[in-house]
mmCIF file of C-alpha atoms in Angstrom:
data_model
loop_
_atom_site.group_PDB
_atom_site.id
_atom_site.type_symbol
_atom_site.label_atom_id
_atom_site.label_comp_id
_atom_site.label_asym_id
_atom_site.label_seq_id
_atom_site.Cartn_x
_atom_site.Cartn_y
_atom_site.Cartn_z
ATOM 1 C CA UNK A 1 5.861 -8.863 -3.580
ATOM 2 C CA UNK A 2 5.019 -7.010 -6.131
ATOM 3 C CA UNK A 3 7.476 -5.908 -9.542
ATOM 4 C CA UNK A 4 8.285 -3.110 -11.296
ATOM 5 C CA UNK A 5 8.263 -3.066 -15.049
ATOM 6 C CA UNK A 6 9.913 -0.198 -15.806
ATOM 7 C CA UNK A 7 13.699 0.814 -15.669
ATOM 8 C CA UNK A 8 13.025 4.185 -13.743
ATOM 9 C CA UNK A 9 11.672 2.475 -10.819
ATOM 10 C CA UNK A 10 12.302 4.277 -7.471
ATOM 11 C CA UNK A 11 9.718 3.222 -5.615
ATOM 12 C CA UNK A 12 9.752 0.703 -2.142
ATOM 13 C CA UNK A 13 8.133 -2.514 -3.237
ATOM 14 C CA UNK A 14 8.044 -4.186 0.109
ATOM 15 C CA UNK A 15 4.764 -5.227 1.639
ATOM 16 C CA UNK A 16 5.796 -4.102 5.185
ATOM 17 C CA UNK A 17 2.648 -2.478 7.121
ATOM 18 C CA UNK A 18 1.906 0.761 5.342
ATOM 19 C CA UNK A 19 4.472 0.537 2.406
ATOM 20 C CA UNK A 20 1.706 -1.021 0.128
ATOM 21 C CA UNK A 21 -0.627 1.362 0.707
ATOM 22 C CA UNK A 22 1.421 4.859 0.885
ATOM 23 C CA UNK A 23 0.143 5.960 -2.407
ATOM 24 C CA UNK A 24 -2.325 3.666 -3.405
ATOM 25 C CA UNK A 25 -5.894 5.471 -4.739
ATOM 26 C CA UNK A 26 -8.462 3.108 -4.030
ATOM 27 C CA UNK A 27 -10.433 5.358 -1.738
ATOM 28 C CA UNK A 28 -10.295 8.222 -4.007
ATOM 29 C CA UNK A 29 -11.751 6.382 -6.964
ATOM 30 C CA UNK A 30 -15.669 7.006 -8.212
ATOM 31 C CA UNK A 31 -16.272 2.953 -7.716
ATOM 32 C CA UNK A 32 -20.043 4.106 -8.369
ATOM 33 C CA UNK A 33 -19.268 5.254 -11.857
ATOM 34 C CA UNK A 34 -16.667 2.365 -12.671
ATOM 35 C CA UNK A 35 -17.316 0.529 -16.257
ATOM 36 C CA UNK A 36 -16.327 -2.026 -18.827
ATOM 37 C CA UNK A 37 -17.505 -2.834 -22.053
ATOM 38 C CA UNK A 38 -17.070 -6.815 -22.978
ATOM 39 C CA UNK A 39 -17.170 -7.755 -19.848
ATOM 40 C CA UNK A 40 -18.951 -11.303 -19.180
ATOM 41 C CA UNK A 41 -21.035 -10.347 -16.134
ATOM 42 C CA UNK A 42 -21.676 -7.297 -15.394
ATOM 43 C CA UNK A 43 -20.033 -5.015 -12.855
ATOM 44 C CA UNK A 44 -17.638 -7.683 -12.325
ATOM 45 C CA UNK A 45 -15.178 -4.930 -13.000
ATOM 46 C CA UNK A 46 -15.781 -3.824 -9.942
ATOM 47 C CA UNK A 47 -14.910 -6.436 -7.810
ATOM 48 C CA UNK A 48 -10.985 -5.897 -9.235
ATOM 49 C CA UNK A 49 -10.906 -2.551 -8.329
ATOM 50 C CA UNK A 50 -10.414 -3.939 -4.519
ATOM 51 C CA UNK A 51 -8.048 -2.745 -1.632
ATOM 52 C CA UNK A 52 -4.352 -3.478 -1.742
ATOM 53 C CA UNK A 53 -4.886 -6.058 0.974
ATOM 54 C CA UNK A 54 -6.965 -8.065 -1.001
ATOM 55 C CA UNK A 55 -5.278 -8.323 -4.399
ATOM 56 C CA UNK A 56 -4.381 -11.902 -4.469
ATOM 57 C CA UNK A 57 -7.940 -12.701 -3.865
ATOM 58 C CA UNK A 58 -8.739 -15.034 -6.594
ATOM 59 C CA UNK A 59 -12.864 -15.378 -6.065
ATOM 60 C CA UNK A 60 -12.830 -11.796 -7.784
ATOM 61 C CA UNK A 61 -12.064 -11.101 -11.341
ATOM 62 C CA UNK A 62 -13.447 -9.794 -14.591
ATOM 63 C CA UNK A 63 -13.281 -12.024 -18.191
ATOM 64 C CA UNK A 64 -14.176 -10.958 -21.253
ATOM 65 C CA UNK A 65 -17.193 -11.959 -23.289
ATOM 66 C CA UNK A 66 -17.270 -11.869 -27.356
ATOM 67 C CA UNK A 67 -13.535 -11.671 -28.042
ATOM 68 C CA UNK A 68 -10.101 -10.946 -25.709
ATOM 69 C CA UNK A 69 -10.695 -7.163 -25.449
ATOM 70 C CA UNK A 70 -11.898 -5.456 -22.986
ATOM 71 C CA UNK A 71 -12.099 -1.797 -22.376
ATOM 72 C CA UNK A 72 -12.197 -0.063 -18.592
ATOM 73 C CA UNK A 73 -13.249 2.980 -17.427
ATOM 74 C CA UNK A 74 -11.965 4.571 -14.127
ATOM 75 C CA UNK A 75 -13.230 8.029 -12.782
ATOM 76 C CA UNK A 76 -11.518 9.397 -9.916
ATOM 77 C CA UNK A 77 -12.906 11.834 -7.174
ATOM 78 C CA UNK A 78 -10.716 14.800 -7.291
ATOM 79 C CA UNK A 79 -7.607 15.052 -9.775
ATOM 80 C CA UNK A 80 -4.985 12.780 -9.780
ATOM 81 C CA UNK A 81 -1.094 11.966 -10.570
ATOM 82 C CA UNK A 82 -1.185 8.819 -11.514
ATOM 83 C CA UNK A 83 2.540 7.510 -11.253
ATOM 84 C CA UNK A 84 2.214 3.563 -11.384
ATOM 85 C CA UNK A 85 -1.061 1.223 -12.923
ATOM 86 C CA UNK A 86 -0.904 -1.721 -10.551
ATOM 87 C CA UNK A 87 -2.318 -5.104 -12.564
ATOM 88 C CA UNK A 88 -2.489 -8.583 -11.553
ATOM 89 C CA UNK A 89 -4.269 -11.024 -14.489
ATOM 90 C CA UNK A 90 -4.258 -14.446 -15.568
ATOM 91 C CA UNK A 91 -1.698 -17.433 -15.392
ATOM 92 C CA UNK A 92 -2.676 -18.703 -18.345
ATOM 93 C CA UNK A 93 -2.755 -17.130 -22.268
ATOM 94 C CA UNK A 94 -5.936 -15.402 -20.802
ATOM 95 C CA UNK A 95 -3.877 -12.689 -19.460
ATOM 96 C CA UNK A 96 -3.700 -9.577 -21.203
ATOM 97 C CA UNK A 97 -0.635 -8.851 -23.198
ATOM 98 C CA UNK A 98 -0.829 -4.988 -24.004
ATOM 99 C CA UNK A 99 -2.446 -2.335 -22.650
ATOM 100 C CA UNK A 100 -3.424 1.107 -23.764
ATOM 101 C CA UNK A 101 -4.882 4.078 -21.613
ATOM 102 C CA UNK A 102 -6.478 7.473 -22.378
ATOM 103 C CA UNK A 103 -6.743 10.180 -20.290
ATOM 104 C CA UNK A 104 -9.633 12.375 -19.223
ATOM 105 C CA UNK A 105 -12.147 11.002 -21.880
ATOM 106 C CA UNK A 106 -15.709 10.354 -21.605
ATOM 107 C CA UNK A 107 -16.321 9.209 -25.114
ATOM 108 C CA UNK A 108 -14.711 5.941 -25.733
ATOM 109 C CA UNK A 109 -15.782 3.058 -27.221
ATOM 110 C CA UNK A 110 -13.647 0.419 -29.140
ATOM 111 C CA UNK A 111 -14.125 2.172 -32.108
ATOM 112 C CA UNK A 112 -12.825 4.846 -30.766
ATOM 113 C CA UNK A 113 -10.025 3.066 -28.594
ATOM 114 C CA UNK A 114 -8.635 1.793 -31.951
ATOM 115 C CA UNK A 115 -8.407 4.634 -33.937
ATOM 116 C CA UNK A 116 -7.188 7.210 -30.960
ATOM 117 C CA UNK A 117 -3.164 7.454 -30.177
ATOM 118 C CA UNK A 118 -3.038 6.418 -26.568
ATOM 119 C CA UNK A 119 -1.326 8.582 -23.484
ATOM 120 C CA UNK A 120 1.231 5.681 -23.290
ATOM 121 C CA UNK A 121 0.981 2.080 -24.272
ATOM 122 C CA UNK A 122 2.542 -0.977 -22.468
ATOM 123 C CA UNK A 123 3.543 -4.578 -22.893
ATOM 124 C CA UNK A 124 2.551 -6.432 -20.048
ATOM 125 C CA UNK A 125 4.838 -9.415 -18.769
ATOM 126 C CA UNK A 126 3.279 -12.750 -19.031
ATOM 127 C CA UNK A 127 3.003 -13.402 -15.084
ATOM 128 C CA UNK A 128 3.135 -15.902 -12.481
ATOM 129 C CA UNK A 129 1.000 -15.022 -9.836
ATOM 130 C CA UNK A 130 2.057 -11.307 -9.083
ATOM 131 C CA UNK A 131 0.843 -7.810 -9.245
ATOM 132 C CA UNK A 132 2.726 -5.817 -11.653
ATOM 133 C CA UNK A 133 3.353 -2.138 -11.202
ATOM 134 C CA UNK A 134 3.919 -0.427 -14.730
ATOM 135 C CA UNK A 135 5.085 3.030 -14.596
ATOM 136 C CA UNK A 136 3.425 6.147 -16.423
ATOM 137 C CA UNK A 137 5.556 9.185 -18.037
ATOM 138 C CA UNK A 138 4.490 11.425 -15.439
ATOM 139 C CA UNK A 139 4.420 14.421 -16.991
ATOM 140 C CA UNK A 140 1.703 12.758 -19.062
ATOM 141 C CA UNK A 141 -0.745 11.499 -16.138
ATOM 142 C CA UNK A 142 -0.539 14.947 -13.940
ATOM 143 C CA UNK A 143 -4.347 16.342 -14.420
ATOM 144 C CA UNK A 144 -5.914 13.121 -14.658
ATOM 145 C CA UNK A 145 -9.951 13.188 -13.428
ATOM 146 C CA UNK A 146 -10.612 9.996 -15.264
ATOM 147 C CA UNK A 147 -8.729 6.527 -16.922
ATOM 148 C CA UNK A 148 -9.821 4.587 -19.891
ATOM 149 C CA UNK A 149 -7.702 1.414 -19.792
ATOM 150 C CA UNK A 150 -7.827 -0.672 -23.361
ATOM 151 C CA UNK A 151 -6.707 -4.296 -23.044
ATOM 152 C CA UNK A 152 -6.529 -5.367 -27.301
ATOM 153 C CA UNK A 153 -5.264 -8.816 -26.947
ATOM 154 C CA UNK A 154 -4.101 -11.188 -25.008
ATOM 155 C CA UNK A 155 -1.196 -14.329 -25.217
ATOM 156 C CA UNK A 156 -3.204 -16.242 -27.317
ATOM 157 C CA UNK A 157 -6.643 -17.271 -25.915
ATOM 158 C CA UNK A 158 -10.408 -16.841 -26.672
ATOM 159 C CA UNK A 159 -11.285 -14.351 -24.345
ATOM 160 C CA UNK A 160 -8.976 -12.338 -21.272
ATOM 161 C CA UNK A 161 -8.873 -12.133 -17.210
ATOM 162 C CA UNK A 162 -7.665 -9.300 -15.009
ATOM 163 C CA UNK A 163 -7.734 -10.487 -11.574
ATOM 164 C CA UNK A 164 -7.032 -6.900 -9.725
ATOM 165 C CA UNK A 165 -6.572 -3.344 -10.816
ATOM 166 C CA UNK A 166 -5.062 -0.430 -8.592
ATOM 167 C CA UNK A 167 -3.140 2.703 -8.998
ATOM 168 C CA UNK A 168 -0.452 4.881 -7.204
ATOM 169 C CA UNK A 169 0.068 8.375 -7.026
ATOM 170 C CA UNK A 170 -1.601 12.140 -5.528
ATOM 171 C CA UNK A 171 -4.758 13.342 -5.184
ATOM 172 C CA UNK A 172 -5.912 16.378 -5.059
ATOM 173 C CA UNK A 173 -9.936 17.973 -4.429
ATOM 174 C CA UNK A 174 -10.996 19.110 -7.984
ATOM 175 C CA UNK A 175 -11.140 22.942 -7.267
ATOM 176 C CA UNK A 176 -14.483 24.582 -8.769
ATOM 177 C CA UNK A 177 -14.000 27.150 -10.978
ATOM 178 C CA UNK A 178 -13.379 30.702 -9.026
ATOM 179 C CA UNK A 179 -16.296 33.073 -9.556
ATOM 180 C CA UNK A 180 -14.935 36.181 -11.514
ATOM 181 C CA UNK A 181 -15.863 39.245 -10.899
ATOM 182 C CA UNK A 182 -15.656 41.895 -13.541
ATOM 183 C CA UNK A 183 -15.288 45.866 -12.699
ATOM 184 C CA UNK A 184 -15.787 48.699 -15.038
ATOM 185 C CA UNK A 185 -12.482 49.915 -16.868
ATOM 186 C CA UNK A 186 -14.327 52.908 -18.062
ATOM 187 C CA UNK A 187 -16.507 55.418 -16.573
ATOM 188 C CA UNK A 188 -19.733 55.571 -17.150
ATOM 189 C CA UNK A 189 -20.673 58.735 -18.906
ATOM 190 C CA UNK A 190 -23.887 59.375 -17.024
ATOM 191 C CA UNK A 191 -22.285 59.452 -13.731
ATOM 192 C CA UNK A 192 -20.306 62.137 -14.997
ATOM 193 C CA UNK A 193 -22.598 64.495 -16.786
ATOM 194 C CA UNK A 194 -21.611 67.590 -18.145
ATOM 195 C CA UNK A 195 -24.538 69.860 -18.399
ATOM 196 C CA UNK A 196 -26.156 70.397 -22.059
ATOM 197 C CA UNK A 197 -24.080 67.313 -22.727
ATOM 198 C CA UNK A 198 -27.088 64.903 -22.605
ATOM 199 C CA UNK A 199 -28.160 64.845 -26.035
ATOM 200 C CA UNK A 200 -24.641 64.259 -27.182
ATOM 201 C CA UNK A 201 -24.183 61.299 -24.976
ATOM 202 C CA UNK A 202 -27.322 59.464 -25.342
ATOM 203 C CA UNK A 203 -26.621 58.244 -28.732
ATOM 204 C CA UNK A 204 -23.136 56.689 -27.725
ATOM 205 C CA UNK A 205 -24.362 54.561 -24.979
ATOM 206 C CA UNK A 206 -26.017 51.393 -25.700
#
């Protein structure tokens, strides 16, 4: 079973056939285009990002290399409301112990993840052996086409394990933009000639 860690929690968190995956995004996720900087082999990012049915898999997980940090990013296929980050780390002091995420940016680095002000920032519980599911402020995760998830630090060791990553909410097909078509307001002068006007109108259209 899976816990919420936020007090505005409204959601079912039963595992019963279907309820786990009602709103769960894995399919609509751009696993292609998935990355993470400090990570100690590479892609293993990818192999957390895994469906709902296989979260407690332990084979699967990504660890950081130099340091603790480590720094996701998650593109999505269409745009998304991202309601609830699903996270399931480490027993040990390897698990993460905050977590900061940035919306819609293609840019970061942890440079960049240190000196930017976050969407929203959590502290994550010290688990057992559960997925937690921490809540967003929706109104700040509506228009979201991509995630940059920043894990800082962790409870005290040298370097930091997620074991699976998911997310809950709506999707949506990224609409193109509409081709515009833009009419004449005024009319055009030499449609509408007035004879022995020529001479006088030639100089005024360019």
């Amino acid at each position: 079973m899976s816990h919420c860690h936020d007090e505005h929690c409204d959601h079912d968190h039963d595992d019963l056939p279907g309820q786990g995956e009602q709103f769960l995004l894995y399919q609509r996720i751009d696993h292609d285009n998935v990355r993470c900087l400090n990570e100690a082999e590479q892609d293993s990012v990818k192999q957390v990002i895994r469906p709902w049915h296989e979260r407690m898999d332990n084979d699967k997980f990504v660890e950081s290399d130099a340091d603790e940090q480590l720094l996701i990013y998650v593109p999505f296929t269409g745009i998304v409301k991202l309601r609830t980050i699903c996270l399931r780390t480490d027993r040990g002091d390897e698990a993460p112990s905050s977590m900061k995420v940035f919306v819609n940016r293609d840019d970061m680095d942890f440079d960049a993840a240190e000196s930017y002000t976050p969407v929203q920032t959590w502290d994550l519980v010290h688990q057992n052996d559960d997925v937690a599911e921490y809540q967003t402020r929706i109104t700040k995760f509506t228009n979201v086409r991509n995630l940059t998830l920043f894990f800082p630090d962790n409870f005290g060791a040298d370097t930091s394990i997620i074991r699976y990553l998911g997310f809950k909410g709506e999707w949506s097909e990224m609409k193109r933009d509409p081709i515009i078509t833009v009419y004449e307001a005024n009319a055009n002068p030499a449609d509408h000639k007035i004879p022995g006007a020529e001479n006088k109108m030639d100089h005024s259209i360019q």
